[in-house]
CSV table of C-alpha atoms and ligand atoms in Angstrom, one decimal:
chain,number,residue,atom,x,y,z
A,3,MET,CA,-24.9,4.9,11.6
A,4,LYS,CA,-24.9,2.9,8.8
A,5,VAL,CA,-21.3,2.3,7.6
A,6,ILE,CA,-20.3,0.0,3.8
A,7,ASN,CA,-16.4,0.1,3.9
A,8,VAL,CA,-14.4,-0.4,1.1
A,9,VAL,CA,-11.5,-2.2,-0.8
A,10,GLY,CA,-10.0,-3.2,-3.3
A,11,ALA,CA,-6.5,-4.0,-4.2
A,12,ARG,CA,-3.9,-5.3,-2.3
A,13,PRO,CA,-2.7,-2.3,0.0
A,14,ASN,CA,-5.7,-1.7,1.1
A,15,PHE,CA,-6.4,-4.3,3.1
A,16,MET,CA,-4.2,-3.6,6.2
A,17,LYS,CA,-6.0,-0.1,5.9
A,18,MET,CA,-9.0,-1.6,6.5
A,19,ALA,CA,-8.5,-4.1,9.6
A,20,PRO,CA,-8.1,-2.0,12.2
A,21,ILE,CA,-10.9,0.0,10.9
A,22,ILE,CA,-12.9,-2.9,11.3
A,23,GLU,CA,-12.2,-3.9,14.6
A,24,ALA,CA,-12.9,-0.4,15.8
A,25,MET,CA,-16.0,0.4,14.8
A,26,ASN,CA,-16.8,-2.8,16.0
A,27,ARG,CA,-16.5,-1.4,19.0
A,28,TYR,CA,-19.6,0.5,18.8
A,29,PRO,CA,-22.4,-2.3,18.2
A,30,ASP,CA,-24.7,0.3,18.7
A,31,LYS,CA,-23.5,2.8,16.9
A,32,ILE,CA,-22.4,1.4,13.3
A,33,ARG,CA,-24.0,-1.2,11.6
A,34,HIS,CA,-21.0,-2.0,8.7
A,35,LEU,CA,-20.2,-3.2,5.6
A,36,LEU,CA,-18.0,-4.5,4.0
A,37,VAL,CA,-17.5,-4.3,0.0
A,38,HIS,CA,-14.2,-6.0,-2.2
A,39,THR,CA,-14.9,-4.3,-5.1
A,40,GLY,CA,-12.3,-7.6,-6.9
A,41,GLN,CA,-10.2,-5.8,-8.7
A,42,HIS,CA,-7.4,-7.5,-7.1
A,43,TYR,CA,-8.5,-11.4,-7.2
A,44,ASP,CA,-5.7,-13.6,-7.2
A,45,GLU,CA,-5.5,-15.5,-4.0
A,46,LYS,CA,-2.0,-14.3,-2.8
A,47,MET,CA,-2.6,-10.9,-3.9
A,48,SER,CA,-6.3,-10.4,-2.1
A,49,GLN,CA,-7.7,-13.5,0.0
A,50,SER,CA,-4.7,-14.3,1.7
A,51,PHE,CA,-5.1,-11.1,3.3
A,52,PHE,CA,-7.8,-11.3,5.2
A,53,VAL,CA,-7.0,-14.7,6.6
A,54,ASP,CA,-4.0,-13.7,8.1
A,55,LEU,CA,-4.8,-9.5,9.1
A,56,GLY,CA,-8.2,-11.0,10.7
A,57,MET,CA,-10.9,-9.7,9.3
A,58,PRO,CA,-14.4,-10.3,7.9
A,59,LYS,CA,-15.2,-11.8,5.0
A,60,PRO,CA,-16.1,-9.4,2.7
A,61,ASP,CA,-19.9,-9.2,2.2
A,62,ILE,CA,-20.1,-8.3,-1.0
A,63,ASN,CA,-17.9,-9.5,-3.8
A,64,LEU,CA,-17.9,-6.7,-7.4
A,65,GLU,CA,-15.8,-9.5,-9.4
A,66,VAL,CA,-14.2,-6.5,-10.9
A,67,GLY,CA,-10.9,-7.9,-11.9
A,68,SER,CA,-8.6,-6.5,-14.4
A,69,GLY,CA,-9.0,-4.5,-17.5
A,70,SER,CA,-7.5,-1.0,-18.8
A,71,HIS,CA,-7.9,2.4,-16.4
A,72,ALA,CA,-11.3,3.4,-17.8
A,73,GLU,CA,-12.7,-0.3,-17.8
A,74,GLN,CA,-11.8,-1.3,-14.2
A,75,THR,CA,-13.0,2.3,-13.1
A,76,ALA,CA,-16.5,2.6,-15.1
A,77,ARG,CA,-17.1,-1.6,-13.2
A,78,ILE,CA,-16.2,-0.6,-10.5
A,79,MET,CA,-18.5,2.7,-10.3
A,80,VAL,CA,-21.8,0.3,-12.2
A,81,GLU,CA,-20.9,-2.1,-9.2
A,82,PHE,CA,-20.9,-0.1,-6.7
A,83,GLU,CA,-24.1,2.3,-7.4
A,84,LYS,CA,-26.4,-1.1,-7.2
A,85,VAL,CA,-24.8,-1.7,-3.8
A,86,CYS,CA,-24.9,1.6,-2.3
A,87,LEU,CA,-28.6,2.6,-3.8
A,88,GLN,CA,-29.9,-1.1,-1.9
A,89,GLU,CA,-27.9,-0.7,1.1
A,90,LYS,CA,-28.5,3.2,1.6
A,91,PRO,CA,-25.4,3.6,4.0
A,92,ASP,CA,-25.3,6.7,5.9
A,93,LEU,CA,-21.2,6.9,4.9
A,94,VAL,CA,-18.4,4.8,2.9
A,95,ILE,CA,-15.5,4.3,4.0
A,96,VAL,CA,-12.4,4.3,1.1
A,97,VAL,CA,-8.6,3.9,1.8
A,98,GLY,CA,-5.5,4.6,-0.1
A,99,ASP,CA,-5.0,5.9,-4.1
A,100,VAL,CA,-6.2,3.0,-6.1
A,101,ASN,CA,-9.2,2.5,-9.2
A,102,SER,CA,-12.0,1.4,-6.2
A,103,THR,CA,-11.2,4.8,-3.5
A,104,MET,CA,-11.9,6.4,-6.7
A,105,ALA,CA,-14.3,4.9,-8.3
A,106,CYS,CA,-16.4,4.4,-5.4
A,107,THR,CA,-16.3,8.1,-3.7
A,108,ILE,CA,-17.2,9.5,-7.4
A,109,THR,CA,-20.3,7.1,-6.9
A,110,ALA,CA,-21.4,7.3,-3.6
A,111,LYS,CA,-21.2,10.7,-4.0
A,112,LYS,CA,-23.3,11.0,-6.7
A,113,LEU,CA,-25.9,9.6,-4.7
A,114,GLY,CA,-25.8,12.3,-1.9
A,115,ILE,CA,-24.2,9.7,-0.3
A,116,GLN,CA,-21.0,11.5,2.2
A,117,VAL,CA,-17.2,9.8,2.2
A,118,ALA,CA,-14.8,9.2,4.1
A,119,HIS,CA,-10.9,9.6,3.4
A,120,VAL,CA,-8.5,7.4,4.8
A,121,GLU,CA,-4.5,8.1,3.5
A,122,ALA,CA,-6.3,11.8,2.5
A,123,GLY,CA,-3.6,14.2,1.1
A,124,LEU,CA,-0.9,13.0,-0.3
A,125,ARG,CA,0.3,14.1,-3.2
A,126,SER,CA,3.7,13.7,-5.0
A,127,ARG,CA,2.7,16.6,-8.4
A,128,ASP,CA,3.5,13.4,-10.7
A,129,MET,CA,0.1,13.6,-12.8
A,130,THR,CA,2.0,9.9,-14.7
A,131,MET,CA,1.3,8.3,-12.4
A,132,PRO,CA,-2.3,6.8,-11.8
A,133,GLU,CA,-2.1,7.1,-8.0
A,134,GLU,CA,-2.3,11.1,-8.0
A,135,ILE,CA,-5.2,11.0,-10.6
A,136,ASN,CA,-6.8,8.3,-7.9
A,137,ARG,CA,-5.7,10.6,-5.2
A,138,LEU,CA,-6.5,14.4,-5.8
A,139,CYS,CA,-9.9,12.6,-8.1
A,140,THR,CA,-11.4,11.1,-4.1
A,141,ASP,CA,-10.0,13.9,-1.9
A,142,VAL,CA,-12.0,16.8,-3.8
A,143,LEU,CA,-15.0,14.9,-2.8
A,144,CYS,CA,-14.9,14.0,0.7
A,145,ASP,CA,-16.2,15.0,3.5
A,146,TYR,CA,-14.0,13.4,5.5
A,147,LEU,CA,-10.5,13.2,5.1
A,148,PHE,CA,-8.6,11.4,7.2
A,149,THR,CA,-4.4,12.5,7.9
A,150,THR,CA,-1.1,10.7,8.2
A,151,ASP,CA,1.5,13.9,8.5
A,152,HIS,CA,1.5,17.5,8.6
A,153,PHE,CA,2.1,17.3,4.8
A,154,ALA,CA,-0.7,16.3,3.9
A,155,ASP,CA,-2.9,18.2,6.0
A,156,GLU,CA,-0.3,20.7,3.8
A,157,ASN,CA,-1.3,19.2,0.5
A,158,LEU,CA,-4.8,19.8,2.2
A,159,ALA,CA,-5.3,23.3,3.5
A,160,ALA,CA,-3.6,24.5,0.5
A,161,GLU,CA,-5.3,23.9,-2.2
A,162,GLY,CA,-8.5,24.8,-0.5
A,163,VAL,CA,-10.1,21.9,2.1
A,164,PRO,CA,-11.8,23.9,5.0
A,165,ALA,CA,-10.1,22.6,8.0
A,166,ASP,CA,-13.0,21.6,9.4
A,167,LYS,CA,-13.1,18.3,7.4
A,168,ILE,CA,-9.0,17.2,8.1
A,169,PHE,CA,-8.5,15.2,10.3
A,170,PHE,CA,-4.7,14.2,11.5
A,171,VAL,CA,-5.0,11.2,12.5
A,172,GLY,CA,-2.2,8.8,12.3
A,173,ASN,CA,-1.5,5.9,9.8
A,174,VAL,CA,-4.0,3.1,9.8
A,175,MET,CA,-1.4,1.5,7.8
A,176,ILE,CA,0.6,1.0,11.6
A,177,ASP,CA,-2.0,0.0,13.0
A,178,THR,CA,-1.7,-2.9,11.3
A,179,LEU,CA,2.1,-3.2,11.2
A,180,LEU,CA,2.2,-2.4,15.5
A,181,LYS,CA,-0.4,-5.6,16.1
A,182,HIS,CA,1.3,-8.3,13.6
A,183,ARG,CA,5.0,-7.5,14.4
A,184,ALA,CA,5.2,-10.5,17.6
A,185,LEU,CA,3.4,-12.5,15.3
A,186,ALA,CA,5.4,-12.0,12.3
A,187,SER,CA,8.8,-12.2,14.7
A,188,THR,CA,7.3,-15.8,15.2
A,189,LEU,CA,8.2,-17.3,11.9
A,190,ASP,CA,10.0,-19.6,10.5
A,191,LEU,CA,10.1,-18.6,7.2
A,192,SER,CA,13.3,-17.2,6.9
A,193,ARG,CA,14.8,-20.5,8.7
A,194,LYS,CA,13.3,-22.0,5.8
A,195,LEU,CA,14.4,-20.3,3.6
A,196,GLY,CA,18.4,-20.6,4.9
A,197,LEU,CA,18.5,-16.4,5.7
A,198,VAL,CA,19.7,-14.8,8.9
A,199,PRO,CA,18.9,-11.5,9.9
A,200,LYS,CA,21.2,-8.2,8.1
A,201,GLY,CA,22.0,-10.7,5.6
A,202,TYR,CA,19.6,-10.5,2.5
A,203,ALA,CA,17.8,-7.3,0.9
A,204,THR,CA,13.9,-7.8,0.4
A,205,LEU,CA,12.1,-6.1,-2.9
A,206,THR,CA,8.9,-5.1,-4.7
A,207,MET,CA,8.5,-3.2,-7.6
A,208,HIS,CA,5.3,-2.6,-9.7
A,209,ARG,CA,5.1,0.5,-11.4
A,210,PRO,CA,4.3,1.0,-14.8
A,211,GLY,CA,7.1,3.9,-14.5
A,212,ASN,CA,8.9,0.6,-13.5
A,213,VAL,CA,7.8,-1.8,-15.5
A,214,ASP,CA,6.2,-1.9,-18.2
A,215,ASP,CA,9.4,0.0,-20.6
A,216,LYS,CA,12.0,-2.5,-20.8
A,217,ARG,CA,14.4,0.0,-21.2
A,218,ILE,CA,13.7,1.2,-17.8
A,219,LEU,CA,12.8,-2.2,-16.5
A,220,THR,CA,16.7,-4.0,-17.8
A,221,GLY,CA,18.5,-1.0,-16.1
A,222,ILE,CA,16.9,-1.4,-13.0
A,223,LEU,CA,17.8,-5.2,-13.0
A,224,GLU,CA,21.0,-4.4,-13.6
A,225,ALA,CA,21.4,-2.6,-10.8
A,226,LEU,CA,19.9,-4.7,-8.7
A,227,ALA,CA,21.7,-8.0,-10.7
A,228,GLU,CA,25.0,-6.2,-9.9
A,229,ILE,CA,23.8,-5.8,-5.7
A,230,ALA,CA,22.7,-9.1,-5.3
A,231,LYS,CA,26.1,-10.3,-6.0
A,232,GLU,CA,26.5,-9.0,-2.8
A,233,LEU,CA,23.9,-9.7,-1.6
A,234,PRO,CA,20.6,-12.0,-2.0
A,235,ILE,CA,17.7,-10.2,-3.4
A,236,VAL,CA,14.0,-12.1,-2.0
A,237,PHE,CA,11.9,-10.8,-4.5
A,238,PRO,CA,8.0,-11.4,-3.8
A,239,ILE,CA,6.9,-10.6,-7.4
A,240,HIS,CA,3.8,-9.0,-8.7
A,241,PRO,CA,1.9,-10.4,-11.5
A,242,ARG,CA,1.8,-7.2,-13.5
A,243,THR,CA,6.4,-7.5,-13.6
A,244,LYS,CA,6.1,-10.9,-14.2
A,245,LYS,CA,3.6,-10.2,-16.7
A,246,MET,CA,6.3,-7.3,-18.9
A,247,ALA,CA,9.4,-9.2,-17.4
A,248,GLU,CA,8.2,-12.1,-19.7
A,249,GLN,CA,7.2,-10.8,-22.8
A,250,PHE,CA,10.3,-8.3,-22.5
A,251,GLY,CA,12.7,-11.1,-22.3
A,252,LEU,CA,14.5,-10.6,-18.8
A,253,GLY,CA,14.1,-13.6,-17.3
A,254,HIS,CA,17.2,-14.0,-16.8
A,255,PHE,CA,17.4,-12.2,-14.4
A,256,PHE,CA,16.4,-13.7,-11.6
A,257,ASN,CA,16.1,-17.1,-10.2
A,258,SER,CA,13.7,-19.4,-8.6
A,259,GLY,CA,15.7,-22.7,-6.8
A,260,GLU,CA,15.7,-24.1,-4.2
A,261,LYS,CA,18.7,-21.5,-2.6
A,262,VAL,CA,18.1,-17.7,-2.3
A,263,GLU,CA,20.4,-16.4,-4.5
A,264,GLY,CA,20.9,-13.3,-6.3
A,265,ILE,CA,17.8,-12.2,-7.2
A,266,TRP,CA,15.7,-14.7,-6.3
A,267,ILE,CA,12.1,-14.7,-7.1
A,268,THR,CA,8.9,-16.7,-5.2
A,269,GLU,CA,5.2,-15.7,-5.8
A,270,PRO,CA,3.5,-12.4,-4.3
A,271,LEU,CA,3.6,-12.9,0.2
A,272,GLY,CA,1.3,-13.3,1.8
A,273,TYR,CA,0.5,-10.0,4.8
A,274,LEU,CA,2.7,-11.7,8.0
A,275,GLU,CA,5.5,-13.3,5.5
A,276,PHE,CA,6.6,-10.2,4.0
A,277,LEU,CA,6.8,-7.8,7.7
A,278,HIS,CA,9.2,-11.5,8.6
A,279,LEU,CA,11.2,-10.9,5.9
A,280,ASN,CA,11.1,-7.1,6.5
A,281,MET,CA,12.2,-6.5,10.6
A,282,ASN,CA,15.3,-8.5,9.6
A,283,ALA,CA,16.0,-7.6,6.0
A,284,ARG,CA,19.0,-6.0,5.0
A,285,LEU,CA,17.8,-3.0,2.8
A,286,VAL,CA,14.4,-3.2,1.3
A,287,LEU,CA,14.2,-2.1,-2.1
A,288,THR,CA,10.8,-0.9,-2.8
A,289,ASP,CA,8.5,1.5,-5.3
A,290,SER,CA,6.3,0.6,-3.2
A,291,GLY,CA,4.0,2.9,-1.7
A,292,GLY,CA,3.4,1.8,1.8
A,293,LEU,CA,7.1,0.0,1.9
A,294,GLN,CA,8.2,3.6,2.8
A,295,GLU,CA,6.6,2.8,5.7
A,296,GLU,CA,6.9,1.0,7.0
A,297,THR,CA,10.9,0.3,7.0
A,298,THR,CA,10.8,3.8,8.7
A,299,VAL,CA,8.7,2.2,11.4
A,300,LEU,CA,11.2,-0.7,11.6
A,301,GLY,CA,14.0,1.4,11.4
A,302,VAL,CA,15.3,-0.1,8.6
A,303,PRO,CA,16.5,1.8,5.3
A,304,CYS,CA,14.4,2.0,2.8
A,305,ILE,CA,15.6,2.6,-1.7
A,306,THR,CA,12.5,3.8,-3.5
A,307,MET,CA,13.4,3.3,-7.0
A,308,ARG,CA,10.9,6.5,-8.1
A,309,PRO,CA,11.8,10.1,-8.8
A,310,ASN,CA,9.0,10.9,-6.1
A,311,THR,CA,7.7,10.3,-3.1
A,312,GLU,CA,4.0,11.7,-2.0
A,313,ARG,CA,5.1,10.3,1.9
A,314,PRO,CA,8.0,12.6,2.1
A,315,ILE,CA,7.8,12.2,6.0
A,316,THR,CA,9.2,8.5,5.4
A,317,CYS,CA,12.8,11.1,3.9
A,318,GLU,CA,12.1,13.4,6.5
A,319,VAL,CA,11.8,11.7,9.9
A,320,GLY,CA,12.6,7.9,8.4
A,321,SER,CA,14.9,5.8,6.5
A,322,ASN,CA,14.0,6.1,3.3
A,323,ILE,CA,15.8,6.8,0.2
A,324,MET,CA,14.4,8.3,-3.1
A,325,VAL,CA,16.7,7.0,-5.7
A,326,GLY,CA,14.4,7.6,-9.0
A,327,ASN,CA,14.5,4.6,-11.3
A,328,ASP,CA,18.2,5.2,-12.8
A,329,LYS,CA,20.7,2.2,-12.8
A,330,THR,CA,24.6,4.2,-11.4
A,331,ARG,CA,21.7,6.1,-8.8
A,332,ILE,CA,20.0,2.4,-7.4
A,333,LEU,CA,23.9,0.8,-6.9
A,334,GLU,CA,25.5,4.9,-5.6
A,335,GLU,CA,23.1,4.6,-2.0
A,336,ALA,CA,22.9,0.5,-1.9
A,337,ARG,CA,26.4,0.3,-1.9
A,338,LYS,CA,26.3,3.4,1.3
A,339,ILE,CA,24.5,1.3,3.3
A,340,LEU,CA,26.0,-2.4,2.3
A,341,SER,CA,29.3,-0.2,3.4
A,342,GLY,CA,27.5,0.4,7.0
A,343,GLU,CA,26.1,4.1,6.3
A,344,ILE,CA,23.0,2.7,8.1
A,345,PRO,CA,20.3,6.0,7.5
A,346,GLN,CA,18.7,6.4,11.4
A,347,GLY,CA,15.1,7.3,11.8
A,348,ARG,CA,12.0,7.3,13.8
A,349,SER,CA,8.2,7.0,13.9
A,350,PRO,CA,6.2,9.8,12.9
A,351,GLU,CA,4.1,11.7,15.3
A,352,LYS,CA,0.7,9.7,15.9
A,353,TRP,CA,2.3,6.4,14.0
A,354,ASP,CA,1.3,4.4,16.9
A,355,GLY,CA,-1.2,1.8,16.9
A,356,HIS,CA,-4.2,3.8,17.4
A,357,ALA,CA,-4.8,5.9,14.0
A,358,ALA,CA,-8.4,3.4,13.3
A,359,GLU,CA,-9.6,4.2,16.8
A,360,ARG,CA,-8.8,7.7,16.4
A,361,ILE,CA,-11.3,8.1,13.1
A,362,VAL,CA,-13.8,6.0,14.7
A,363,GLU,CA,-13.8,8.4,17.3
A,364,VAL,CA,-14.8,11.1,14.9
A,365,LEU,CA,-17.4,10.1,13.3
A,366,VAL,CA,-18.9,8.4,15.7
A,367,GLU,CA,-19.2,12.2,17.5
A,368,LYS,CA,-19.7,14.2,13.6
A,369,LEU,CA,-22.7,10.5,12.5
A,370,GLY,CA,-23.9,9.2,15.3
B,410,UD1,C1,-3.0,-1.1,-8.0
B,410,UD1,C2,-3.2,-0.1,-7.9
B,410,UD1,C3,-1.5,0.2,-7.0
B,410,UD1,C4,-1.3,-0.6,-6.4
B,410,UD1,C5,-0.9,-2.9,-6.4
B,410,UD1,C6,-0.8,-2.9,-5.3
B,410,UD1,C7,-3.8,2.1,-9.0
B,410,UD1,C8,-4.2,1.9,-10.0
B,410,UD1,N1,-2.9,1.0,-8.8
B,410,UD1,O1,-1.5,-1.7,-9.5
B,410,UD1,O2,-0.9,1.6,-6.6
B,410,UD1,O3,0.3,-0.3,-5.2
B,410,UD1,O4,-1.8,-2.2,-7.1
B,410,UD1,O5,-0.5,-4.3,-6.2
B,410,UD1,O6,-5.1,0.9,-8.3
B,410,UD1,N2,-3.2,-9.3,-11.8
B,410,UD1,C9,-3.6,-10.0,-11.6
B,410,UD1,N3,-4.1,-10.7,-10.1
B,410,UD1,C10,-4.8,-9.6,-9.4
B,410,UD1,C11,-4.0,-8.4,-10.5
B,410,UD1,C12,-3.7,-8.3,-10.7
B,410,UD1,O7,-3.0,-11.1,-11.8
B,410,UD1,O8,-5.1,-10.5,-8.7
B,410,UD1,C13,-2.4,-8.7,-13.4
B,410,UD1,C14,-3.5,-8.4,-13.7
B,410,UD1,O9,-2.7,-8.9,-15.5
B,410,UD1,C15,-3.3,-6.6,-14.3
B,410,UD1,C16,-2.3,-5.9,-13.6
B,410,UD1,O10,-1.5,-7.2,-12.4
B,410,UD1,O11,-4.2,-6.2,-15.3
B,410,UD1,C17,-3.1,-5.3,-13.2
B,410,UD1,O12,-3.3,-5.1,-12.1
B,410,UD1,P1,-4.0,-3.6,-11.6
B,410,UD1,O13,-5.8,-4.0,-10.5
B,410,UD1,O14,-4.5,-2.9,-12.2
B,410,UD1,O15,-2.7,-2.9,-10.9
B,410,UD1,P2,-1.8,-3.0,-10.1
B,410,UD1,O16,-0.2,-2.4,-10.9
B,410,UD1,O17,-2.1,-3.9,-9.7
């Protein structure tokens, strides 16, 4: 079988790495190509992950870059269609919920090519999130839907997806985390930054809903500045957030000096570096999707600055707390954690480091 694996943006890379590794165990059955759409293109947002994760260089880079959603999606579709026509794969595999995921799914399906979606069935029910639109469009078209938990299975069943298309395999992002955890713990980044275990928080924030509106972003930053008086916050800042904060004149909230104090900003970090910091953080603050899952497995308290989550399992069994973007709520929950009220959690079923192997076993059985 000939497979095209698609990646586009930062959260895709750690999901695809274990799938490629699992496919390499079947050299006589699977030929695979890696296509990078180029949605993320900065060294720190893209290439450094290939190095950290030991991923092969993409065979093809579509180099679509940034643009409005329509522009970016359209550019990916035009370029990916050419690749599909040239390569004639039996299967395209997409992961996650970024624009590249949806664009490549639509393109392949219109050419009659089967598509598998890894991380299917997640639903926030929030149609203001571009990712929710991407998830819905992708899942309705895909032939193989690989899920991470029982909520995803239930969502797909409720949408009328036949049971024989749904495969509960676990979480490929956690495959990557478990594989790299020991190595990440040996880095000396925290020592270099003068950080002690449980003596700092980490932060990621880039959702349009949080950073594109001056009033909302200011409120969040005010809450974070309060927290940072007690616990320094390490913030590898996303390009979108940097751009918006500069535009709104909110740069005074950040410190980029030598010493980690206040809300300390740094460039986006590599996979291993950020895992290293998160493992020993007292608290993680985020609006990301994947980090809610990673903190669940690491057992680190996570405050999610979003009104909803497509990953409710992280609240059901993990250490994740949803607070929205309200300043008071963010502070309230952070203070509880700072005063020692630590949410306890455990790893969900099948988040055991073997999800990618299960995916490839299914594909080999079905497609030969
Ligand atoms: C995308 C995903 C989001 C994911 C996030 C992780 C969609 C709809 N969104 O959001 O789900 O959580 O990636 O990072 O696919 N930029 C750079 N360098 C880059 C890439 C982007 O400077 O390498 C800047 C550009 O100004 C660009 C902006 O960031 O316009 C946003 O990039 P885009 O790919 O549109 O979405 P993200 O916000 O990164």
